[in-house]
């Protein structure tokens, strides 16, 4: 099957897809959208890997991670189980993550978030896997930890970017890729992200939905639950911002994604 897009971040194992998960995957693939299922804790990591083993869908992969909201769970036993799980399921896991720092709502302490993130950066080095990363209101600490692991920077994508142009510039200087979601379509709050997208070179961009969240606004007929094929609207908006055509955005971001994840 020829893919038009690969959605690098879909929360497929969440409860909002529990009743029609197979249908979402089937329709996505019919529309030419490959999927990378986001892992945020051991339950979602295991659910995603089990789903792929049971269904064997072509052009669907998963990550394995611990979201910073869940970092208080990280301890030597959790790390051991996490590492062993990756080793046993590496055929389906294309990246480590979601991982990173989130100081917005502080569901886990800063210390635990930083320890977890640092350990996962080390695991990425040891296992030779790319990273699917999350950062919110934690730019300075995030950058400093990344600098301690320079070998993984060019194999990292900071997903769901909504921040300032200067933050995007710092990610790019590290060598990171940047993921853009339907947030970019929301004219009420996308000004900073629009300016950042103007700065980001096409060869360092990837696109995603973060479904079921961040449904593109101002698109008639879309339900409140985001779905992977809405990724086309993200590509259209980026094309508008960069004053190019959607096909160019689609082609280059697909190429970037395949190369980055080794697909």
CSV table of N, CA and C in Angstrom, one decimal, residues 33 36 40 75 90 119 137 155 160 168-169 172 177 204 254:
chain,number,residue,atom,x,y,z
A,33,UNK,N,-3.2,6.6,5.2
A,33,UNK,CA,-2.6,7.2,6.4
A,33,UNK,C,-2.0,6.1,7.2
A,36,UNK,N,1.5,5.7,13.8
A,36,UNK,CA,2.4,5.4,14.9
A,36,UNK,C,1.7,5.6,16.2
A,40,UNK,N,2.3,5.8,26.4
A,40,UNK,CA,2.5,6.8,27.5
A,40,UNK,C,2.7,6.2,28.8
A,75,UNK,N,11.0,4.1,38.7
A,75,UNK,CA,11.9,3.6,39.8
A,75,UNK,C,12.7,2.5,39.2
A,90,UNK,N,10.8,-5.4,20.2
A,90,UNK,CA,11.4,-4.4,19.3
A,90,UNK,C,11.0,-4.5,17.9
A,119,UNK,N,17.0,8.9,32.1
A,119,UNK,CA,17.1,7.4,31.9
A,119,UNK,C,16.7,7.0,30.5
A,137,UNK,N,6.4,24.0,29.0
A,137,UNK,CA,6.8,24.9,30.1
A,137,UNK,C,8.0,24.4,30.8
A,155,UNK,N,18.2,12.4,16.4
A,155,UNK,CA,17.2,11.3,16.3
A,155,UNK,C,16.0,11.5,17.2
A,160,UNK,N,4.0,17.7,18.8
A,160,UNK,CA,3.0,18.6,19.2
A,160,UNK,C,3.5,20.0,19.6
A,168,UNK,N,11.7,26.9,19.1
A,168,UNK,CA,11.9,26.0,17.9
A,168,UNK,C,13.3,26.2,17.4
A,169,UNK,N,13.8,27.4,17.4
A,169,UNK,CA,15.2,27.6,17.0
A,169,UNK,C,16.2,26.8,17.8
A,172,UNK,N,16.1,23.2,16.9
A,172,UNK,CA,16.8,23.0,15.6
A,172,UNK,C,18.3,23.0,15.8
A,177,UNK,N,14.0,17.2,15.2
A,177,UNK,CA,12.9,17.4,14.3
A,177,UNK,C,11.8,18.0,15.1
A,204,UNK,N,13.0,19.3,8.4
A,204,UNK,CA,13.0,19.0,9.8
A,204,UNK,C,11.6,18.9,10.4
A,254,UNK,N,6.4,13.1,4.7
A,254,UNK,CA,6.4,11.6,4.6
A,254,UNK,C,7.8,11.0,4.5
